mmCIF file with all atom_site columns, C-alpha atoms in Angstrom:
data_model
loop_
_atom_site.group_PDB
_atom_site.id
_atom_site.type_symbol
_atom_site.label_atom_id
_atom_site.label_alt_id
_atom_site.label_comp_id
_atom_site.label_asym_id
_atom_site.label_entity_id
_atom_site.label_seq_id
_atom_site.pdbx_PDB_ins_code
_atom_site.Cartn_x
_atom_site.Cartn_y
_atom_site.Cartn_z
_atom_site.occupancy
_atom_site.B_iso_or_equiv
_atom_site.pdbx_formal_charge
_atom_site.auth_seq_id
_atom_site.auth_comp_id
_atom_site.auth_asym_id
_atom_site.auth_atom_id
_atom_site.pdbx_PDB_model_num
ATOM 1   C CA . MET A 1 1   ? 54.198 116.450 71.522 1.00 50.00 ? 2   MET A CA 1
ATOM 2   C CA . LYS A 1 2   ? 51.805 114.135 73.596 1.00 52.00 ? 3   LYS A CA 1
ATOM 3   C CA . ILE A 1 3   ? 52.043 111.630 70.441 1.00 51.00 ? 4   ILE A CA 1
ATOM 4   C CA . LYS A 1 4   ? 55.307 111.324 70.931 1.00 50.00 ? 5   LYS A CA 1
ATOM 5   C CA . TYR A 1 5   ? 55.377 110.982 74.497 1.00 50.00 ? 6   TYR A CA 1
ATOM 6   C CA . ARG A 1 6   ? 53.122 108.327 73.836 1.00 56.00 ? 7   ARG A CA 1
ATOM 7   C CA . LEU A 1 7   ? 55.139 106.464 71.431 1.00 51.00 ? 8   LEU A CA 1
ATOM 8   C CA . ILE A 1 8   ? 57.893 106.861 73.641 1.00 53.00 ? 9   ILE A CA 1
ATOM 9   C CA . ILE A 1 9   ? 55.197 105.055 76.747 1.00 53.00 ? 10  ILE A CA 1
ATOM 10  C CA . ILE A 1 10  ? 54.333 102.462 74.361 1.00 53.00 ? 11  ILE A CA 1
ATOM 11  C CA . PHE A 1 11  ? 58.066 101.691 72.822 1.00 53.00 ? 12  PHE A CA 1
ATOM 12  C CA . LEU A 1 12  ? 59.182 101.318 76.496 1.00 51.00 ? 13  LEU A CA 1
ATOM 13  C CA . LEU A 1 13  ? 56.585 98.412  77.574 1.00 51.00 ? 14  LEU A CA 1
ATOM 14  C CA . GLY A 1 14  ? 56.844 96.431  74.712 1.00 55.00 ? 15  GLY A CA 1
ATOM 15  C CA . MET A 1 15  ? 60.295 96.318  75.174 1.00 50.00 ? 16  MET A CA 1
ATOM 16  C CA . VAL A 1 16  ? 59.653 95.035  78.480 1.00 48.00 ? 17  VAL A CA 1
ATOM 17  C CA . ARG A 1 17  ? 57.671 92.471  77.100 1.00 50.00 ? 18  ARG A CA 1
ATOM 18  C CA . LEU A 1 18  ? 60.291 91.521  74.419 1.00 47.00 ? 19  LEU A CA 1
ATOM 19  C CA . VAL A 1 19  ? 63.301 91.336  77.523 1.00 42.00 ? 20  VAL A CA 1
ATOM 20  C CA . ASP A 1 20  ? 60.383 89.105  79.596 1.00 44.00 ? 21  ASP A CA 1
ATOM 21  C CA . ALA A 1 21  ? 60.636 86.467  76.729 1.00 42.00 ? 22  ALA A CA 1
ATOM 22  C CA . GLN A 1 22  ? 63.430 84.221  78.003 1.00 41.00 ? 23  GLN A CA 1
ATOM 23  C CA . SER A 1 23  ? 64.055 81.374  80.977 1.00 45.00 ? 24  SER A CA 1
ATOM 24  C CA . ARG A 1 24  ? 67.239 82.543  83.360 1.00 58.00 ? 25  ARG A CA 1
ATOM 25  C CA . ASP A 1 25  ? 67.276 85.806  81.252 1.00 60.00 ? 26  ASP A CA 1
ATOM 26  C CA . ASN A 1 26  ? 63.890 87.669  82.242 1.00 65.00 ? 27  ASN A CA 1
ATOM 27  C CA . TYR A 1 27  ? 65.189 90.965  82.770 1.00 81.00 ? 28  TYR A CA 1
ATOM 28  C CA . ASN A 1 28  ? 68.757 91.276  80.736 1.00 91.00 ? 29  ASN A CA 1
ATOM 29  C CA . MET A 1 29  ? 69.285 95.587  81.331 1.00 94.00 ? 30  MET A CA 1
ATOM 30  C CA . TRP A 1 30  ? 72.287 97.103  79.631 1.00 96.00 ? 31  TRP A CA 1
ATOM 31  C CA . PHE A 1 31  ? 73.356 100.373 81.666 1.00 97.00 ? 32  PHE A CA 1
ATOM 32  C CA . GLN A 1 32  ? 75.759 102.342 79.220 1.00 98.00 ? 33  GLN A CA 1
ATOM 33  C CA . TYR A 1 33  ? 77.030 106.227 79.961 1.00 98.00 ? 34  TYR A CA 1
ATOM 34  C CA . LEU A 1 34  ? 79.110 107.735 77.070 1.00 98.00 ? 35  LEU A CA 1
ATOM 35  C CA . MET A 1 35  ? 80.904 110.725 76.463 1.00 98.00 ? 36  MET A CA 1
ATOM 36  C CA . SER A 1 36  ? 82.462 112.377 73.569 1.00 98.00 ? 37  SER A CA 1
ATOM 37  C CA . ALA A 1 37  ? 84.655 115.133 74.021 1.00 98.00 ? 38  ALA A CA 1
ATOM 38  C CA . ARG A 1 38  ? 86.158 117.228 71.328 1.00 97.00 ? 39  ARG A CA 1
ATOM 39  C CA . LEU A 1 39  ? 90.167 118.166 71.887 1.00 97.00 ? 40  LEU A CA 1
ATOM 40  C CA . THR A 1 40  ? 91.052 119.938 68.905 1.00 96.00 ? 41  THR A CA 1
ATOM 41  C CA . ASP A 1 41  ? 89.308 120.211 65.531 1.00 95.00 ? 42  ASP A CA 1
ATOM 42  C CA . LYS A 1 42  ? 90.463 116.643 63.605 1.00 96.00 ? 43  LYS A CA 1
ATOM 43  C CA . SER A 1 43  ? 90.479 114.723 67.146 1.00 97.00 ? 44  SER A CA 1
ATOM 44  C CA . THR A 1 44  ? 87.920 113.895 69.583 1.00 98.00 ? 45  THR A CA 1
ATOM 45  C CA . LEU A 1 45  ? 87.802 111.095 72.871 1.00 98.00 ? 46  LEU A CA 1
ATOM 46  C CA . THR A 1 46  ? 85.320 108.921 73.519 1.00 98.00 ? 47  THR A CA 1
ATOM 47  C CA . ALA A 1 47  ? 85.181 106.758 76.846 1.00 98.00 ? 48  ALA A CA 1
ATOM 48  C CA . LEU A 1 48  ? 82.305 104.669 77.869 1.00 98.00 ? 49  LEU A CA 1
ATOM 49  C CA . SER A 1 49  ? 81.472 102.776 80.978 1.00 98.00 ? 50  SER A CA 1
ATOM 50  C CA . GLN A 1 50  ? 78.928 100.006 81.277 1.00 98.00 ? 51  GLN A CA 1
ATOM 51  C CA . TYR A 1 51  ? 76.914 97.427  83.322 1.00 97.00 ? 52  TYR A CA 1
ATOM 52  C CA . ARG A 1 52  ? 75.054 94.389  81.820 1.00 95.00 ? 53  ARG A CA 1
ATOM 53  C CA . SER A 1 53  ? 72.785 92.226  84.276 1.00 93.00 ? 54  SER A CA 1
ATOM 54  C CA . PHE A 1 54  ? 71.139 88.609  83.712 1.00 90.00 ? 55  PHE A CA 1
ATOM 55  C CA . ASP A 1 55  ? 68.292 90.290  86.681 1.00 83.00 ? 56  ASP A CA 1
ATOM 56  C CA . LEU A 1 56  ? 67.627 94.259  86.292 1.00 84.00 ? 57  LEU A CA 1
ATOM 57  C CA . ALA A 1 57  ? 70.648 95.469  88.128 1.00 83.00 ? 58  ALA A CA 1
ATOM 58  C CA . TYR A 1 58  ? 71.010 93.111  90.491 1.00 84.00 ? 59  TYR A CA 1
ATOM 59  C CA . ASP A 1 59  ? 72.738 90.148  89.107 1.00 89.00 ? 60  ASP A CA 1
ATOM 60  C CA . THR A 1 60  ? 76.231 91.084  87.224 1.00 91.00 ? 61  THR A CA 1
ATOM 61  C CA . ARG A 1 61  ? 76.392 89.729  83.329 1.00 92.00 ? 62  ARG A CA 1
ATOM 62  C CA . LEU A 1 62  ? 79.114 92.343  82.327 1.00 95.00 ? 63  LEU A CA 1
ATOM 63  C CA . PHE A 1 63  ? 81.032 95.939  83.120 1.00 97.00 ? 64  PHE A CA 1
ATOM 64  C CA . LEU A 1 64  ? 83.676 97.517  80.948 1.00 98.00 ? 65  LEU A CA 1
ATOM 65  C CA . VAL A 1 65  ? 85.580 101.103 80.663 1.00 98.00 ? 66  VAL A CA 1
ATOM 66  C CA . SER A 1 66  ? 86.667 101.829 77.229 1.00 98.00 ? 67  SER A CA 1
ATOM 67  C CA . ALA A 1 67  ? 88.177 104.394 75.019 1.00 98.00 ? 68  ALA A CA 1
ATOM 68  C CA . TYR A 1 68  ? 89.788 105.926 72.005 1.00 98.00 ? 69  TYR A CA 1
ATOM 69  C CA . LEU A 1 69  ? 91.193 108.505 70.616 1.00 98.00 ? 70  LEU A CA 1
ATOM 70  C CA . ASP A 1 70  ? 90.215 109.208 66.832 1.00 98.00 ? 71  ASP A CA 1
ATOM 71  C CA . TYR A 1 71  ? 91.764 111.725 64.075 1.00 98.00 ? 72  TYR A CA 1
ATOM 72  C CA . GLU A 1 72  ? 89.892 112.969 60.955 1.00 98.00 ? 73  GLU A CA 1
ATOM 73  C CA . VAL A 1 73  ? 92.207 112.346 57.779 1.00 98.00 ? 74  VAL A CA 1
ATOM 74  C CA . ALA A 1 74  ? 89.248 113.165 55.406 1.00 97.00 ? 75  ALA A CA 1
ATOM 75  C CA . ASN A 1 75  ? 85.678 114.351 55.683 1.00 95.00 ? 76  ASN A CA 1
ATOM 76  C CA . ASP A 1 76  ? 83.788 111.643 57.899 1.00 95.00 ? 77  ASP A CA 1
ATOM 77  C CA . VAL A 1 77  ? 86.916 109.524 57.602 1.00 98.00 ? 78  VAL A CA 1
ATOM 78  C CA . LYS A 1 78  ? 88.557 108.951 61.018 1.00 98.00 ? 79  LYS A CA 1
ATOM 79  C CA . PRO A 1 79  ? 90.690 106.227 62.506 1.00 98.00 ? 80  PRO A CA 1
ATOM 80  C CA . ALA A 1 80  ? 90.829 105.669 65.833 1.00 98.00 ? 81  ALA A CA 1
ATOM 81  C CA . ALA A 1 81  ? 93.281 103.375 68.295 1.00 98.00 ? 82  ALA A CA 1
ATOM 82  C CA . GLY A 1 82  ? 91.578 102.373 72.005 1.00 98.00 ? 83  GLY A CA 1
ATOM 83  C CA . PHE A 1 83  ? 91.670 99.909  74.794 1.00 98.00 ? 84  PHE A CA 1
ATOM 84  C CA . MET A 1 84  ? 88.725 98.151  76.693 1.00 98.00 ? 85  MET A CA 1
ATOM 85  C CA . PHE A 1 85  ? 88.774 96.715  79.801 1.00 98.00 ? 86  PHE A CA 1
ATOM 86  C CA . LEU A 1 86  ? 86.082 93.892  81.045 1.00 98.00 ? 87  LEU A CA 1
ATOM 87  C CA . VAL A 1 87  ? 84.687 91.679  83.871 1.00 97.00 ? 88  VAL A CA 1
ATOM 88  C CA . LEU A 1 88  ? 82.811 88.966  82.446 1.00 94.00 ? 89  LEU A CA 1
ATOM 89  C CA . ASP A 1 89  ? 80.695 86.929  84.310 1.00 92.00 ? 90  ASP A CA 1
ATOM 90  C CA . SER A 1 90  ? 78.710 84.347  83.437 1.00 86.00 ? 91  SER A CA 1
ATOM 91  C CA . TYR A 1 91  ? 76.947 80.891  84.528 1.00 85.00 ? 92  TYR A CA 1
ATOM 92  C CA . LYS A 1 92  ? 78.413 77.575  84.129 1.00 79.00 ? 93  LYS A CA 1
ATOM 93  C CA . SER A 1 93  ? 76.127 74.006  83.607 1.00 76.00 ? 94  SER A CA 1
ATOM 94  C CA . ASP A 1 94  ? 76.121 73.808  87.492 1.00 78.00 ? 95  ASP A CA 1
ATOM 95  C CA . ASN A 1 95  ? 74.670 77.130  87.956 1.00 79.00 ? 96  ASN A CA 1
ATOM 96  C CA . SER A 1 96  ? 77.553 78.852  89.775 1.00 81.00 ? 97  SER A CA 1
ATOM 97  C CA . LYS A 1 97  ? 78.795 81.770  88.615 1.00 87.00 ? 98  LYS A CA 1
ATOM 98  C CA . LYS A 1 98  ? 82.391 82.073  86.545 1.00 90.00 ? 99  LYS A CA 1
ATOM 99  C CA . GLU A 1 99  ? 84.142 85.213  86.497 1.00 94.00 ? 100 GLU A CA 1
ATOM 100 C CA . ARG A 1 100 ? 86.737 86.246  83.730 1.00 96.00 ? 101 ARG A CA 1
ATOM 101 C CA . TYR A 1 101 ? 88.742 89.071  82.918 1.00 97.00 ? 102 TYR A CA 1
ATOM 102 C CA . GLU A 1 102 ? 89.557 90.830  79.788 1.00 98.00 ? 103 GLU A CA 1
ATOM 103 C CA . LYS A 1 103 ? 91.958 93.356  78.278 1.00 98.00 ? 104 LYS A CA 1
ATOM 104 C CA . ARG A 1 104 ? 91.418 94.294  74.666 1.00 98.00 ? 105 ARG A CA 1
ATOM 105 C CA . PRO A 1 105 ? 93.290 96.748  72.769 1.00 98.00 ? 106 PRO A CA 1
ATOM 106 C CA . PHE A 1 106 ? 91.129 97.782  69.281 1.00 98.00 ? 107 PHE A CA 1
ATOM 107 C CA . GLN A 1 107 ? 91.389 99.460  66.296 1.00 98.00 ? 108 GLN A CA 1
ATOM 108 C CA . GLN A 1 108 ? 89.003 100.964 64.131 1.00 98.00 ? 109 GLN A CA 1
ATOM 109 C CA . VAL A 1 109 ? 87.933 103.200 61.337 1.00 98.00 ? 110 VAL A CA 1
ATOM 110 C CA . THR A 1 110 ? 85.262 104.882 61.128 1.00 98.00 ? 111 THR A CA 1
ATOM 111 C CA . LEU A 1 111 ? 83.191 106.175 57.519 1.00 98.00 ? 112 LEU A CA 1
ATOM 112 C CA . GLY A 1 112 ? 80.082 108.578 58.469 1.00 97.00 ? 113 GLY A CA 1
ATOM 113 C CA . GLY A 1 113 ? 77.419 109.968 55.813 1.00 95.00 ? 114 GLY A CA 1
ATOM 114 C CA . ASN A 1 114 ? 73.900 111.049 55.659 1.00 95.00 ? 115 ASN A CA 1
ATOM 115 C CA . ILE A 1 115 ? 71.125 110.066 53.258 1.00 95.00 ? 116 ILE A CA 1
ATOM 116 C CA . GLY A 1 116 ? 68.652 112.885 53.484 1.00 93.00 ? 117 GLY A CA 1
ATOM 117 C CA . ARG A 1 117 ? 68.619 114.146 56.781 1.00 93.00 ? 118 ARG A CA 1
ATOM 118 C CA . THR A 1 118 ? 69.545 110.962 58.550 1.00 96.00 ? 119 THR A CA 1
ATOM 119 C CA . SER A 1 119 ? 72.712 109.849 59.493 1.00 96.00 ? 120 SER A CA 1
ATOM 120 C CA . VAL A 1 120 ? 74.214 107.204 58.655 1.00 97.00 ? 121 VAL A CA 1
ATOM 121 C CA . SER A 1 121 ? 77.759 105.293 60.472 1.00 98.00 ? 122 SER A CA 1
ATOM 122 C CA . HIS A 1 122 ? 79.869 102.734 59.333 1.00 98.00 ? 123 HIS A CA 1
ATOM 123 C CA . ARG A 1 123 ? 82.814 101.267 61.875 1.00 98.00 ? 124 ARG A CA 1
ATOM 124 C CA . PHE A 1 124 ? 85.445 98.685  61.132 1.00 98.00 ? 125 PHE A CA 1
ATOM 125 C CA . ARG A 1 125 ? 86.912 97.427  64.262 1.00 98.00 ? 126 ARG A CA 1
ATOM 126 C CA . VAL A 1 126 ? 89.742 95.161  65.145 1.00 98.00 ? 127 VAL A CA 1
ATOM 127 C CA . GLU A 1 127 ? 90.743 93.733  68.600 1.00 98.00 ? 128 GLU A CA 1
ATOM 128 C CA . GLU A 1 128 ? 92.976 91.613  70.010 1.00 98.00 ? 129 GLU A CA 1
ATOM 129 C CA . ARG A 1 129 ? 90.876 90.029  72.799 1.00 97.00 ? 130 ARG A CA 1
ATOM 130 C CA . PHE A 1 130 ? 93.415 88.557  76.174 1.00 98.00 ? 131 PHE A CA 1
ATOM 131 C CA . ILE A 1 131 ? 90.712 86.672  77.832 1.00 97.00 ? 132 ILE A CA 1
ATOM 132 C CA . SER A 1 132 ? 91.820 84.832  81.596 1.00 96.00 ? 133 SER A CA 1
ATOM 133 C CA . ASN A 1 133 ? 90.617 81.860  83.460 1.00 92.00 ? 134 ASN A CA 1
ATOM 134 C CA . PRO A 1 134 ? 91.343 80.161  81.264 1.00 92.00 ? 135 PRO A CA 1
ATOM 135 C CA . ASN A 1 135 ? 93.782 82.318  79.433 1.00 95.00 ? 136 ASN A CA 1
ATOM 136 C CA . GLU A 1 136 ? 93.020 82.556  75.600 1.00 94.00 ? 137 GLU A CA 1
ATOM 137 C CA . PHE A 1 137 ? 93.746 85.253  72.930 1.00 95.00 ? 138 PHE A CA 1
ATOM 138 C CA . ILE A 1 138 ? 91.149 85.993  70.118 1.00 94.00 ? 139 ILE A CA 1
ATOM 139 C CA . VAL A 1 139 ? 90.898 88.043  67.412 1.00 96.00 ? 140 VAL A CA 1
ATOM 140 C CA . ARG A 1 140 ? 87.593 89.685  66.160 1.00 97.00 ? 141 ARG A CA 1
ATOM 141 C CA . LEU A 1 141 ? 86.443 91.861  63.664 1.00 98.00 ? 142 LEU A CA 1
ATOM 142 C CA . ARG A 1 142 ? 83.470 93.714  63.878 1.00 98.00 ? 143 ARG A CA 1
ATOM 143 C CA . TYR A 1 143 ? 81.567 95.807  61.382 1.00 98.00 ? 144 TYR A CA 1
ATOM 144 C CA . LEU A 1 144 ? 78.711 98.575  62.837 1.00 98.00 ? 145 LEU A CA 1
ATOM 145 C CA . ILE A 1 145 ? 76.277 100.083 60.580 1.00 98.00 ? 146 ILE A CA 1
ATOM 146 C CA . SER A 1 146 ? 74.781 102.705 62.256 1.00 98.00 ? 147 SER A CA 1
ATOM 147 C CA . LEU A 1 147 ? 71.479 105.079 61.740 1.00 98.00 ? 148 LEU A CA 1
ATOM 148 C CA . ARG A 1 148 ? 70.680 107.961 62.949 1.00 97.00 ? 149 ARG A CA 1
ATOM 149 C CA . ILE A 1 149 ? 66.628 109.568 62.022 1.00 96.00 ? 150 ILE A CA 1
ATOM 150 C CA . PRO A 1 150 ? 65.755 112.627 63.532 1.00 94.00 ? 151 PRO A CA 1
ATOM 151 C CA . PHE A 1 151 ? 61.636 113.034 64.080 1.00 94.00 ? 152 PHE A CA 1
ATOM 152 C CA . ASN A 1 152 ? 61.649 116.752 64.146 1.00 89.00 ? 153 ASN A CA 1
ATOM 153 C CA . ARG A 1 153 ? 60.689 118.723 61.177 1.00 84.00 ? 154 ARG A CA 1
ATOM 154 C CA . ALA A 1 154 ? 63.920 120.538 59.507 1.00 82.00 ? 155 ALA A CA 1
ATOM 155 C CA . GLY A 1 155 ? 64.602 123.669 61.135 1.00 80.00 ? 156 GLY A CA 1
ATOM 156 C CA . GLU A 1 156 ? 62.624 122.724 64.363 1.00 85.00 ? 157 GLU A CA 1
ATOM 157 C CA . LYS A 1 157 ? 64.903 121.907 67.615 1.00 87.00 ? 158 LYS A CA 1
ATOM 158 C CA . GLU A 1 158 ? 65.655 118.174 67.885 1.00 87.00 ? 159 GLU A CA 1
ATOM 159 C CA . LYS A 1 159 ? 63.881 116.395 70.975 1.00 93.00 ? 160 LYS A CA 1
ATOM 160 C CA . LEU A 1 160 ? 63.714 112.739 69.612 1.00 96.00 ? 161 LEU A CA 1
ATOM 161 C CA . TYR A 1 161 ? 65.437 111.139 67.488 1.00 97.00 ? 162 TYR A CA 1
ATOM 162 C CA . GLY A 1 162 ? 65.387 107.049 66.127 1.00 97.00 ? 163 GLY A CA 1
ATOM 163 C CA . ILE A 1 163 ? 68.391 104.572 66.747 1.00 98.00 ? 164 ILE A CA 1
ATOM 164 C CA . LEU A 1 164 ? 69.300 101.402 64.406 1.00 98.00 ? 165 LEU A CA 1
ATOM 165 C CA . LYS A 1 165 ? 72.132 99.410  64.727 1.00 98.00 ? 166 LYS A CA 1
ATOM 166 C CA . ASN A 1 166 ? 73.282 96.214  63.456 1.00 98.00 ? 167 ASN A CA 1
ATOM 167 C CA . GLU A 1 167 ? 76.458 94.715  63.985 1.00 98.00 ? 168 GLU A CA 1
ATOM 168 C CA . LEU A 1 168 ? 78.344 91.685  63.076 1.00 98.00 ? 169 LEU A CA 1
ATOM 169 C CA . ARG A 1 169 ? 81.488 90.182  64.577 1.00 97.00 ? 170 ARG A CA 1
ATOM 170 C CA . MET A 1 170 ? 83.877 87.520  63.447 1.00 97.00 ? 171 MET A CA 1
ATOM 171 C CA . ASN A 1 171 ? 86.619 85.371  64.687 1.00 95.00 ? 172 ASN A CA 1
ATOM 172 C CA . VAL A 1 172 ? 90.095 85.019  62.645 1.00 95.00 ? 173 VAL A CA 1
ATOM 173 C CA . VAL A 1 173 ? 91.016 82.064  63.843 1.00 81.00 ? 174 VAL A CA 1
ATOM 174 C CA . LYS A 1 174 ? 88.283 79.058  65.245 1.00 74.00 ? 175 LYS A CA 1
ATOM 175 C CA . GLU A 1 175 ? 86.548 76.703  63.423 1.00 80.00 ? 176 GLU A CA 1
ATOM 176 C CA . ASP A 1 176 ? 83.437 78.324  63.557 1.00 83.00 ? 177 ASP A CA 1
ATOM 177 C CA . PRO A 1 177 ? 84.106 82.165  62.896 1.00 92.00 ? 178 PRO A CA 1
ATOM 178 C CA . PHE A 1 178 ? 80.699 83.669  63.054 1.00 94.00 ? 179 PHE A CA 1
ATOM 179 C CA . ASP A 1 179 ? 80.843 85.066  67.075 1.00 94.00 ? 180 ASP A CA 1
ATOM 180 C CA . SER A 1 180 ? 77.461 87.129  66.890 1.00 96.00 ? 181 SER A CA 1
ATOM 181 C CA . ASN A 1 181 ? 75.158 89.477  65.724 1.00 98.00 ? 182 ASN A CA 1
ATOM 182 C CA . ARG A 1 182 ? 73.623 91.919  67.382 1.00 97.00 ? 183 ARG A CA 1
ATOM 183 C CA . LEU A 1 183 ? 70.702 94.129  65.889 1.00 97.00 ? 184 LEU A CA 1
ATOM 184 C CA . THR A 1 184 ? 69.838 97.464  68.425 1.00 98.00 ? 185 THR A CA 1
ATOM 185 C CA . ALA A 1 185 ? 66.488 99.918  67.650 1.00 98.00 ? 186 ALA A CA 1
ATOM 186 C CA . GLY A 1 186 ? 65.610 102.690 69.833 1.00 97.00 ? 187 GLY A CA 1
ATOM 187 C CA . LEU A 1 187 ? 64.731 106.072 70.734 1.00 97.00 ? 188 LEU A CA 1
ATOM 188 C CA . GLY A 1 188 ? 66.765 109.210 71.875 1.00 97.00 ? 189 GLY A CA 1
ATOM 189 C CA . ILE A 1 189 ? 65.564 111.720 74.048 1.00 97.00 ? 190 ILE A CA 1
ATOM 190 C CA . LYS A 1 190 ? 67.199 115.240 74.007 1.00 96.00 ? 191 LYS A CA 1
ATOM 191 C CA . VAL A 1 191 ? 67.393 116.616 77.734 1.00 96.00 ? 192 VAL A CA 1
ATOM 192 C CA . GLY A 1 192 ? 70.282 119.004 77.264 1.00 93.00 ? 193 GLY A CA 1
ATOM 193 C CA . LYS A 1 193 ? 72.376 120.523 74.141 1.00 91.00 ? 194 LYS A CA 1
ATOM 194 C CA . ASN A 1 194 ? 74.638 118.529 74.502 1.00 94.00 ? 195 ASN A CA 1
ATOM 195 C CA . SER A 1 195 ? 73.174 115.199 76.188 1.00 97.00 ? 196 SER A CA 1
ATOM 196 C CA . ALA A 1 196 ? 70.049 112.748 75.675 1.00 98.00 ? 197 ALA A CA 1
ATOM 197 C CA . ILE A 1 197 ? 69.471 109.427 77.367 1.00 98.00 ? 198 ILE A CA 1
ATOM 198 C CA . GLU A 1 198 ? 68.897 106.784 75.010 1.00 98.00 ? 199 GLU A CA 1
ATOM 199 C CA . VAL A 1 199 ? 66.309 103.599 75.342 1.00 98.00 ? 200 VAL A CA 1
ATOM 200 C CA . ALA A 1 200 ? 66.385 100.911 73.152 1.00 98.00 ? 201 ALA A CA 1
ATOM 201 C CA . PHE A 1 201 ? 65.882 96.670  72.760 1.00 97.00 ? 202 PHE A CA 1
ATOM 202 C CA . ILE A 1 202 ? 69.217 94.756  71.339 1.00 96.00 ? 203 ILE A CA 1
ATOM 203 C CA . ASN A 1 203 ? 68.910 91.013  69.911 1.00 95.00 ? 204 ASN A CA 1
ATOM 204 C CA . GLN A 1 204 ? 72.208 89.532  70.102 1.00 94.00 ? 205 GLN A CA 1
ATOM 205 C CA . LEU A 1 205 ? 72.126 86.113  68.197 1.00 94.00 ? 206 LEU A CA 1
ATOM 206 C CA . GLU A 1 206 ? 74.866 83.978  69.101 1.00 91.00 ? 207 GLU A CA 1
ATOM 207 C CA . THR A 1 207 ? 76.256 80.322  68.063 1.00 87.00 ? 208 THR A CA 1
ATOM 208 C CA . GLY A 1 208 ? 73.106 77.887  69.646 1.00 84.00 ? 209 GLY A CA 1
ATOM 209 C CA . SER A 1 209 ? 71.469 80.854  71.591 1.00 86.00 ? 210 SER A CA 1
ATOM 210 C CA . THR A 1 210 ? 70.056 84.754  71.681 1.00 89.00 ? 211 THR A CA 1
ATOM 211 C CA . SER A 1 211 ? 69.656 87.077  73.934 1.00 89.00 ? 212 SER A CA 1
ATOM 212 C CA . ASN A 1 212 ? 67.464 89.940  74.591 1.00 93.00 ? 213 ASN A CA 1
ATOM 213 C CA . TYR A 1 213 ? 68.787 93.274  76.623 1.00 94.00 ? 214 TYR A CA 1
ATOM 214 C CA . GLY A 1 214 ? 66.374 96.435  77.631 1.00 96.00 ? 215 GLY A CA 1
ATOM 215 C CA . TYR A 1 215 ? 68.932 99.118  76.930 1.00 97.00 ? 216 TYR A CA 1
ATOM 216 C CA . ILE A 1 216 ? 69.211 102.643 78.823 1.00 97.00 ? 217 ILE A CA 1
ATOM 217 C CA . GLY A 1 217 ? 71.883 104.753 78.015 1.00 98.00 ? 218 GLY A CA 1
ATOM 218 C CA . TYR A 1 218 ? 73.396 108.468 78.589 1.00 98.00 ? 219 TYR A CA 1
ATOM 219 C CA . ARG A 1 219 ? 75.063 110.668 76.681 1.00 97.00 ? 220 ARG A CA 1
ATOM 220 C CA . ASN A 1 220 ? 77.170 113.472 76.973 1.00 96.00 ? 221 ASN A CA 1
ATOM 221 C CA . SER A 1 221 ? 79.398 115.497 74.253 1.00 97.00 ? 222 SER A CA 1
ATOM 222 C CA . PHE A 1 222 ? 81.849 118.295 75.590 1.00 96.00 ? 223 PHE A CA 1
ATOM 223 C CA . ASP A 1 223 ? 84.370 121.183 73.570 1.00 96.00 ? 224 ASP A CA 1
ATOM 224 C CA . TRP A 1 224 ? 87.344 121.080 75.374 1.00 95.00 ? 225 TRP A CA 1
ATOM 225 C CA . ARG A 1 225 ? 89.117 122.788 72.154 1.00 92.00 ? 226 ARG A CA 1
ATOM 226 C CA . LYS A 1 226 ? 91.557 125.934 73.254 1.00 79.00 ? 227 LYS A CA 1
ATOM 227 C CA . LYS A 1 227 ? 89.793 128.763 72.618 1.00 70.00 ? 228 LYS A CA 1
ATOM 228 C CA . ASN A 1 228 ? 90.809 131.734 70.559 1.00 52.00 ? 229 ASN A CA 1
ATOM 229 C CA . LYS A 1 229 ? 91.327 134.713 72.881 1.00 46.00 ? 230 LYS A CA 1
ATOM 230 C CA . ASN A 1 230 ? 91.320 136.939 69.655 1.00 48.00 ? 231 ASN A CA 1
#
């Protein structure tokens, strides 16, 4: 167990050094809370809030809230629909801040599976982005592949797991259809039966630029299904 905690410390130190390798973005951070709740045997509600900053937690870059409802139509096949609201803060060339708002309905399908004990998820999402200041409408396609890698032996209680994700995002109607590619690598630390803290390094590549983030997230899962009293 001491070796595992040393690995966590080494990972966090490495993440800080990677995030520090930029100019204005020296201390990019990404904080997130995510909850999922089983409503029925087939349906799940997922909601999250997210805050990103340029300078640890002091210089706002983005804030969003989002929720979606999925329904399992076949084994590990879950279509869903949801909505997201965002406040976007970016710097202009004169070093002043520009604030934009975005309303984003979206539809998605998630396919699950396993490779050995590693769980694999494929998510295909279509989103309609209504952005203000100036007004803009963009349809964007996203493909996310996620791996959750258990570090415990079979039959042991899970305490740590690995996280590996990559997401490609493309615009439907634009001269340059490429939007961004986001790569995530991290660790999950179980702190309860249905909760975990996750730490990760995120690299986001866009046309002509790249951003690195230190990520800290907390996730909860709940079971809100009506219990059978018999």
